[in-house]
Structure formats: C-alpha cells, structure tokens
Short mmCIF file of C-alpha atoms in Angstrom, two decimals:
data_model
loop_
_atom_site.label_atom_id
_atom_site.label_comp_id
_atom_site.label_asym_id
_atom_site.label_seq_id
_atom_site.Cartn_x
_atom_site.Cartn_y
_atom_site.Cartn_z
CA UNK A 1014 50.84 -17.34 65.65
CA UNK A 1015 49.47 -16.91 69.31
CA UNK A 1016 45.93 -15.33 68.89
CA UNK A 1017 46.03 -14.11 72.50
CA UNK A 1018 49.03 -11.86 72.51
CA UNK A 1019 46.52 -9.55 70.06
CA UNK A 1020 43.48 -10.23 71.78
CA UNK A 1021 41.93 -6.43 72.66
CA UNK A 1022 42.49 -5.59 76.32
CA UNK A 1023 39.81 -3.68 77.53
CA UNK A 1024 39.23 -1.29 80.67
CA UNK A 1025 37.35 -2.88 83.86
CA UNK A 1026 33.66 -1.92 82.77
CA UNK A 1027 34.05 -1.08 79.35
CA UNK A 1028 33.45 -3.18 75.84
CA UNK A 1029 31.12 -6.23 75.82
CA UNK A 1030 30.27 -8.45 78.44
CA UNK A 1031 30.98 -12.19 78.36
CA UNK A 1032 27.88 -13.32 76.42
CA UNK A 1033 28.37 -10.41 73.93
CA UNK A 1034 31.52 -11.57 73.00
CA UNK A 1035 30.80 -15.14 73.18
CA UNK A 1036 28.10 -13.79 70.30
CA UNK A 1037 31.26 -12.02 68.58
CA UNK A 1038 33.12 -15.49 68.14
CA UNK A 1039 30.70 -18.07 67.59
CA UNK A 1040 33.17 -20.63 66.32
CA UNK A 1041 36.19 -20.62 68.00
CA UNK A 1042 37.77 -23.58 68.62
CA UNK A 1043 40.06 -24.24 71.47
CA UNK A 1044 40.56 -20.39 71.79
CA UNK A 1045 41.11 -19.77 67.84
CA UNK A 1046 39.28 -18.76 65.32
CA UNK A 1047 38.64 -20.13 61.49
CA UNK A 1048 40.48 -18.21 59.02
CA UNK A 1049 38.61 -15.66 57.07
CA UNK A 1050 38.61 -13.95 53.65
CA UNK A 1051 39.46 -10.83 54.22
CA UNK A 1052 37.89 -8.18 51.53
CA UNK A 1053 39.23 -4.44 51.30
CA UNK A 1054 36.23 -1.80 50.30
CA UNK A 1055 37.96 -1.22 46.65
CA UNK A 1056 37.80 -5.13 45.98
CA UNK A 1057 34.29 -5.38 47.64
CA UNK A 1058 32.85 -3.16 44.29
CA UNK A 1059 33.69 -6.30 42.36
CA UNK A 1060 30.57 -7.77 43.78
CA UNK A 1061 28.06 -5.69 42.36
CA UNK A 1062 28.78 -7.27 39.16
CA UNK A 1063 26.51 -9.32 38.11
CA UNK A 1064 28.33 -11.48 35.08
CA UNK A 1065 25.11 -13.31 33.97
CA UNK A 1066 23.36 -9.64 33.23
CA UNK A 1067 24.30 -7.96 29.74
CA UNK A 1068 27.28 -5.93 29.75
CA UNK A 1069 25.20 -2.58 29.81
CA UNK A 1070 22.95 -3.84 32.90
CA UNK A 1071 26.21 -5.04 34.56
CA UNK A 1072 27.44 -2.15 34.75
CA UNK A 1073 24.82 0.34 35.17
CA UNK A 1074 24.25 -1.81 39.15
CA UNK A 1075 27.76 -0.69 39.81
CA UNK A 1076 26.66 2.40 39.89
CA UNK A 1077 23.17 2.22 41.04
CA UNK A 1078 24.09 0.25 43.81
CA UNK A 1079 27.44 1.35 44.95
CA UNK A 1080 27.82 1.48 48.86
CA UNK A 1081 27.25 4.19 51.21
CA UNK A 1082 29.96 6.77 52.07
CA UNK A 1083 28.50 6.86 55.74
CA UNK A 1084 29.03 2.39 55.93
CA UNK A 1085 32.76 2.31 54.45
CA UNK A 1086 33.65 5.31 57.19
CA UNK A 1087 32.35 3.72 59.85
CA UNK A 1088 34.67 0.70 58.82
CA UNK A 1089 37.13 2.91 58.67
CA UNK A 1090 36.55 4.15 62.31
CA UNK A 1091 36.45 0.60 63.11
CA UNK A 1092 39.69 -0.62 61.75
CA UNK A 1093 41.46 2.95 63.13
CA UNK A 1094 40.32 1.96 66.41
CA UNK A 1095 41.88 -1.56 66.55
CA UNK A 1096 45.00 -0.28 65.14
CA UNK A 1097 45.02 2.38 67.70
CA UNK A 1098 44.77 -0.52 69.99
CA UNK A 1099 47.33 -2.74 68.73
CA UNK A 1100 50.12 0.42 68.44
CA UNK A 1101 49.24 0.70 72.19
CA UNK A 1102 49.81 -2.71 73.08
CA UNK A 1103 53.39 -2.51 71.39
CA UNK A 1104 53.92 1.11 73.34
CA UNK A 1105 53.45 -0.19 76.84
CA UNK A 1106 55.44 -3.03 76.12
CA UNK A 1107 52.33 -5.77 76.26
CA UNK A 1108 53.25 -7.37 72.84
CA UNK A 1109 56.45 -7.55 71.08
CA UNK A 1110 56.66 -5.40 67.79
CA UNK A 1111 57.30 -9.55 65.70
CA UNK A 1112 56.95 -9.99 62.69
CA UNK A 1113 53.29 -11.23 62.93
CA UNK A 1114 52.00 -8.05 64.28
CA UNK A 1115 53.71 -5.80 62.30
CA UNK A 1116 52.03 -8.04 59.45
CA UNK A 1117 48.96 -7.15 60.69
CA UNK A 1118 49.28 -3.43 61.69
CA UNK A 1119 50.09 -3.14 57.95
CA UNK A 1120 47.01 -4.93 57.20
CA UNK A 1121 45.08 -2.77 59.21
CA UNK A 1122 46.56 0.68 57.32
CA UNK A 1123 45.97 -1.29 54.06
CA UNK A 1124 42.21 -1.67 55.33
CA UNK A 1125 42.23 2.25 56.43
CA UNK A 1126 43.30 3.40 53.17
CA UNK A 1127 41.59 1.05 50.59
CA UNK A 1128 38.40 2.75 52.85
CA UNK A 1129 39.65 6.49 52.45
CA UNK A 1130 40.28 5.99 48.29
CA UNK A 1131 37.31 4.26 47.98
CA UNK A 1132 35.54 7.33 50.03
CA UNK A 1133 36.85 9.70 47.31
CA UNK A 1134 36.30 7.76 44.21
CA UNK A 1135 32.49 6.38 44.97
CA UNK A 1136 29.93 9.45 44.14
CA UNK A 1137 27.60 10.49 47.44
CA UNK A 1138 24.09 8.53 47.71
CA UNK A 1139 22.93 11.21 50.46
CA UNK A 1140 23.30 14.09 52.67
CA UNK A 1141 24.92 12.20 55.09
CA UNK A 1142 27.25 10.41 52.25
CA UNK A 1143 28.09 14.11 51.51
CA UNK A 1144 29.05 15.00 55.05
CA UNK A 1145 31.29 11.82 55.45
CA UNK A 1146 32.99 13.29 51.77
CA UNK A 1147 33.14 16.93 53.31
CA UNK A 1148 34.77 15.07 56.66
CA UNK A 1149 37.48 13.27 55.06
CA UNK A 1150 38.35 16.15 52.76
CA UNK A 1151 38.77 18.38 55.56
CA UNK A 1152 41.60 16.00 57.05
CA UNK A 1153 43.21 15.17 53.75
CA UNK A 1154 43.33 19.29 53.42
CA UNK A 1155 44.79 19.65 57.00
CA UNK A 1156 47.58 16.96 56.18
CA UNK A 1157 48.09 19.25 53.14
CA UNK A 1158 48.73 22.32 54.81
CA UNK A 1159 51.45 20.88 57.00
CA UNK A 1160 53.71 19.22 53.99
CA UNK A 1161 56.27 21.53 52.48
CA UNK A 1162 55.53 19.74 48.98
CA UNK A 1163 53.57 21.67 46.30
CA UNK A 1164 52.80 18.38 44.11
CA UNK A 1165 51.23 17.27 47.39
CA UNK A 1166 49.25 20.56 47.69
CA UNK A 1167 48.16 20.63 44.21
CA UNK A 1168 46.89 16.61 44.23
CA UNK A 1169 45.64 17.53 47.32
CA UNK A 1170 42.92 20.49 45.90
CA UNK A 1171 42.38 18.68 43.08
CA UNK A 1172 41.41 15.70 44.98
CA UNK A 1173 38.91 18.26 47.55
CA UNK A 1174 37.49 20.15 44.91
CA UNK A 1175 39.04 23.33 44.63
CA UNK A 1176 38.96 26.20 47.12
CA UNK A 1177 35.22 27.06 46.31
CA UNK A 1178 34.47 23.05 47.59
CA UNK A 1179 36.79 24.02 51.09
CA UNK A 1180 34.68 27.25 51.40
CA UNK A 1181 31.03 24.87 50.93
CA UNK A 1182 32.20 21.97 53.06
CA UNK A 1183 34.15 24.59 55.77
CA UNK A 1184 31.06 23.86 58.15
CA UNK A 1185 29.50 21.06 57.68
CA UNK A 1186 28.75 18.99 60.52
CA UNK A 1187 30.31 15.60 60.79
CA UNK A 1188 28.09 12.32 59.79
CA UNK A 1189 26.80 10.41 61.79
CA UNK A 1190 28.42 7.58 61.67
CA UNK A 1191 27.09 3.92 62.91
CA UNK A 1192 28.35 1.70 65.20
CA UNK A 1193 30.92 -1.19 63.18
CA UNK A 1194 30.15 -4.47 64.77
CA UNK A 1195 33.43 -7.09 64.35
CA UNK A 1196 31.58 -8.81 61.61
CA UNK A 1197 34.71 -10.00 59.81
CA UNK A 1198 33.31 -14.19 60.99
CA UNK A 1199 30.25 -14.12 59.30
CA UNK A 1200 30.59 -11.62 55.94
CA UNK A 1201 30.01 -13.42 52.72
CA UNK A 1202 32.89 -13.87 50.38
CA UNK A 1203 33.63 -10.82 48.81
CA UNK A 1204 32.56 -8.56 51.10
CA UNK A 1205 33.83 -5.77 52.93
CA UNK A 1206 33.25 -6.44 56.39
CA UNK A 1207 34.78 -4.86 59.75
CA UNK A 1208 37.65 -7.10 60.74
CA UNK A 1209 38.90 -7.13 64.61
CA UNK A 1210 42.41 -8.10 65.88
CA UNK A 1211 40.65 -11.66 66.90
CA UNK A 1212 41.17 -12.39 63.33
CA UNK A 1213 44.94 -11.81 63.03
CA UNK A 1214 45.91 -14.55 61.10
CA UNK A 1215 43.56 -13.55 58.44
CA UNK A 1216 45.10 -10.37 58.15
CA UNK A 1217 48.50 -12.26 58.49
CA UNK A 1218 47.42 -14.19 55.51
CA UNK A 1219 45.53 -11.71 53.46
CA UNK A 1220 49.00 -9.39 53.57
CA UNK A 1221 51.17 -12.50 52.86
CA UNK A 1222 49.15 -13.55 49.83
CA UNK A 1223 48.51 -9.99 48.02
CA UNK A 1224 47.15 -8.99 44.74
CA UNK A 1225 47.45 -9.99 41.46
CA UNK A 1226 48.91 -6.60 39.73
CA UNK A 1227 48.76 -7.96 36.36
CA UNK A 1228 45.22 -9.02 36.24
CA UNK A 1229 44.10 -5.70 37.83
CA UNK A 1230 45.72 -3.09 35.03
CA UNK A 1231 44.40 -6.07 32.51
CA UNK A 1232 40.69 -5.31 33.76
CA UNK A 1233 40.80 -1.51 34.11
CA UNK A 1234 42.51 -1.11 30.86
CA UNK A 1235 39.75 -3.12 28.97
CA UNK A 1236 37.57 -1.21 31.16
CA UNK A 1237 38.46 2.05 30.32
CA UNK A 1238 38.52 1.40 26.95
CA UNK A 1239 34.75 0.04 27.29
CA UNK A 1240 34.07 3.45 28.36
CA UNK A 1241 35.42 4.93 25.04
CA UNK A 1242 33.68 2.77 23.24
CA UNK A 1243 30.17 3.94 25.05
CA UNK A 1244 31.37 7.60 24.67
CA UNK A 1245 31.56 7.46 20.95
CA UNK A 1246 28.96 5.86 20.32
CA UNK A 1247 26.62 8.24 23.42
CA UNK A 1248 25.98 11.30 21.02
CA UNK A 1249 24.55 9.57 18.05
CA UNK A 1250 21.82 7.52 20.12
CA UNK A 1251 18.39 9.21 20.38
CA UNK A 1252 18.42 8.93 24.50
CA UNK A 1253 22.04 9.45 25.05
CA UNK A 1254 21.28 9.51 29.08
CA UNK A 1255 21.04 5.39 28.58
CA UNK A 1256 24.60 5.31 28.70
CA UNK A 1257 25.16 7.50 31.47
CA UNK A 1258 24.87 4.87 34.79
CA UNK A 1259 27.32 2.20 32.38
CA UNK A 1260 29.80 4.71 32.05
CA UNK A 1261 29.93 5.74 35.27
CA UNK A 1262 29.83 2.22 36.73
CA UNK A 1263 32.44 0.85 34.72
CA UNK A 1264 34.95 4.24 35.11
CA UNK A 1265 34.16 3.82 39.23
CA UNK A 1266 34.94 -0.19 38.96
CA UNK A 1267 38.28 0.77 36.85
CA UNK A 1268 39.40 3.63 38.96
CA UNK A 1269 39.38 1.09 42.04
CA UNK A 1270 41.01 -1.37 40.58
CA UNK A 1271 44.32 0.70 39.86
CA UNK A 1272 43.65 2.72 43.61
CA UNK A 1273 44.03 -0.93 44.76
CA UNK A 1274 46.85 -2.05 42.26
CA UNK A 1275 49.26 1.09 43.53
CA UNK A 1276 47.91 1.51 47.17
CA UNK A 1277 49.73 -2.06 47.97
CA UNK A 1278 53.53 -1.90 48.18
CA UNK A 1279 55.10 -3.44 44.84
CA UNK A 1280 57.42 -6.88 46.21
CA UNK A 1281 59.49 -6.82 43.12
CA UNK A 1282 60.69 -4.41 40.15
CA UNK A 1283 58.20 -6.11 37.66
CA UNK A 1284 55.10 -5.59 40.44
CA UNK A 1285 56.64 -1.82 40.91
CA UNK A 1286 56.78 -1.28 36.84
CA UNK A 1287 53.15 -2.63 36.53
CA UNK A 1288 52.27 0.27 39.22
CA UNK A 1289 53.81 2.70 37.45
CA UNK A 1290 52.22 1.97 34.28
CA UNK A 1291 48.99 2.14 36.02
CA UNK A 1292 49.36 5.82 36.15
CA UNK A 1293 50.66 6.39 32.82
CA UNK A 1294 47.27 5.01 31.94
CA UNK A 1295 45.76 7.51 33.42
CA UNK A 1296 47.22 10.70 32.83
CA UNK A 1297 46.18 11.54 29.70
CA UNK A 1298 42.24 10.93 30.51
CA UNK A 1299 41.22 14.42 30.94
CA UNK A 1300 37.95 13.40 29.72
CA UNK A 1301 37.65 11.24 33.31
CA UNK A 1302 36.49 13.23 36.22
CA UNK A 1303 39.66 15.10 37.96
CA UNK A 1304 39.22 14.03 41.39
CA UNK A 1305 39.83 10.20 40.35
CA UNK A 1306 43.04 10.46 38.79
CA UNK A 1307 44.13 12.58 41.72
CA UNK A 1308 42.77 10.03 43.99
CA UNK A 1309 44.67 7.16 42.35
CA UNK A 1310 47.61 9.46 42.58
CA UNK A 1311 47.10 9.78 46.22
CA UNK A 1312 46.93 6.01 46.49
CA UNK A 1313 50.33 5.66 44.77
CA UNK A 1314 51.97 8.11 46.89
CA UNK A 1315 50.84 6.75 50.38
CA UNK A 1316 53.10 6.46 53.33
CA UNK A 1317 51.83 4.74 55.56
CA UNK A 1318 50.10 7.19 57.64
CA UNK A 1319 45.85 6.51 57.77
CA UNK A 1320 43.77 8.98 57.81
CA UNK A 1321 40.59 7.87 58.92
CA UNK A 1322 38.25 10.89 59.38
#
C-alpha cells in the first residue's frame, strides 16, 4: 500500500513544522513506517490486569485504575479528526475510495466507537470525567430524537439515564479536553494510543486480522459468573464493602469484552451466532447496572455512523 496517498495534507501555515513532524515519525524508513499494534480503548482495559496478583486484587485495579473519561475522548476527537480528513481526501477527488482506504476509514469508525462504548460503560473518576459523560450523552440523545424507531429511543434513555439525567446534564459545560498527540509509534503493547493516517497499514492490518469472538464470550461468561459467585457470597461476610471494587472491576472488564465482541462486523454465520449469543447473555442480568446492557446493545446495533462528542 502507498503510505503517501494517505499522508494528511495540511493548509500553508497550519499543523507542525518540519522538525515537529520529523519528532512524530522517528523511524521511518525510506518514507514508511514500522507496523504497529494497534489497541482499541475496550481491549486496552485488559491491561490493568495484573495475572500474578490474587484474583480479588486483580480485579479490584480494574476498577481502581480504570482510565479517564476526559483521555479516551480526546482520542476520540483525535481519530474523528483524521477520518474527517481522509473522507475529504476521497471528496475532492485526491485519493481513490480502494480498497486500502476504505480498510482504514473502517478502522478509524471501529476506533471512534470502541472509544464512545467504552465512554459509557467505564464509571466517571472526576468532574471533568462527568462532563465528557454528560457531552456524549447529549449527542447520543440528539441522534435519538431524529430516528423514527422507538427501540432506538428507549435503548437510547436507558443508556443516558432517564429524563431526570437529560434535565441534570442539560447545561453542563463541555470538558476540556487535551490535545491527542499521534502517539500510535511509540505506545506500549496493549495500549490505547492515538493512531494517525501515517500508520495506515496498521489499521489495514489490525481490520484484516480481527478478533477472536469465541475467546471473548468464553472470558465474559466466566467473568460474569465470577461476579455471582462474589454476590452470594457479599452478604454473609462481616465487611461486605471488600467485595465491592472486584465486582465492579470484573462486571466493567466483562461488559467490554462483549461491547467489543458485537461492535465488530461478524465475517461469517458462526462469528454472527456467537454475537448474538452475547446478548442473550445478557438480558436476563437485571441485577447488572442498566446502562451496560443498553450500552452493549448500542454496540450491536451500530451503523457505521461515529459519534464522537
């Protein structure tokens, strides 16, 4: 694939200047760049795992260290903005709509939306965590209002919060995001990073290689039943609170896994079954909180429109 045809094509005066994004690309090679593991912000949770700590402690850092809200939307900014970029290019005719860059505008969307579940599923750390949450609602709520379908409508408040929630968050100002830097060359393994159009054949190759669906209902299923497990046994221990950070570590970690499993588009009728059973395993869990079934449900019904506020 030619790496220049997506190269970003930026105004006279505006973006970096040479050194800066000499500094951007520190190891290309006769104009391309190594390939890179690319890591969505549902499959970057899997790092705070730490498999040598007990199975409570493991848990409980999911929780306790779970990423900021106000980090995973400036990603999302990010990503939105080379897509933006790349759609343009194909508009005025600069780069052919191939295969390769359709490949990688789909990556891109896939990178968008992994960061808008994993928005709604991950519990605020802050103020300004709660004002990216109150910013994202309001645009899933404005998509809302404009379909004609109720089931939307319905996942849609249940999702938000309610009407009470849309009253409370009707004013809030917008975060404050930070500035994404095109880190994608130098994140560690397993790490969400911010991933520019430079790196197209990671995205290429990252889309071409997918997920294992199999192994991701596997682990939320024995995750979820974990969580039973620590349920039952929570009211007869003298400090039930001990449990509380586990639980909710292990149901977040779960939860992401199937938002990732049904957000990517099933290549075969066995990939599309496993999907399907993903939310049969969820349904009848009214003792998990509301908004993460809906926003697994929202994952599953994606079409390919990003929402990135």
């Amino acid at each position: 694939m030619n790496i220049d045809i997506l190269q970003p094509i930026l105004p006279h005066g505006d973006g970096p200047d040479k050194d800066e994004r000499e500094r951007e690309v520190p190891e290309a090679i006769s104009g391309r760049l190594p390939l890179v593991s690319v890591t969505d912000e549902l499959e970057a949770l899997e790092r705070l795992i730490d498999d040598d700590a007990p199975r409570l402690r493991r848990f409980n850092a999911v929780w306790q260290d779970r990423p900021s809200l106000v980090v995973i939307r400036a990603r999302a900014r990010f990503h939105a903005g080379e897509l933006d970029r790349l759609l343009g290019q194909v508009r005025e005719g600069q780069i052919s709509a191939s295969a390769e860059v359709l490949c990688c505008i789909r990556a891109l969307a896939l990178l968008i939306d992994s960061a808008n579940a994993a928005t709604m599923l991950i519990a605020p750390r802050d103020d300004e965590d709660h004002r990216a949450l109150a910013s994202l609602r309001r645009a899933l709520r404005a998509q809302a209002r404009r379909s004609r379908d109720p089931a939307v409508r319905h996942r849609t408040e249940r999702l938000c919060g309610g009407a009470l929630v849309a009253m409370s968050e009707h004013n809030v100002r917008p975060p404050r995001l930070p500035q994404a830097s095109p880190d994608g060359l130098v994140a560690k393994p397993g790490e969400a990073a911010a991933y520019p159009l430079v790196l197209a054949p990671s995205l290429q190759l990252w889309i071409e290689t997918g997920i294992d669906t199999g192994d991701l209902i596997a682990g939320a299923r024995a995750l979820l039943a974990q969580v039973d497990r620590w349920r039952r046994v929570q009211p007869r221990l003298t400090e039930p609170g001990l449990l509380d950070a586990a639980i909710r570590g292990a149901t977040l970690l779960a939860y992401a896994r199937l938002a990732r499993l049904v957000l990517w588009p099933a290549r075969d009728a066995d990939k599309a079954s496993i999907q399907r059973a993903a939310l049969d395993l969820i349904a009848p869990r009214h003792r998990d909180p509301d908004h993460l079934r809906a926003a697994v449900e929202w994952a599953a019904a994606r079409d390919g429109l990003c929402l990135e506020r």
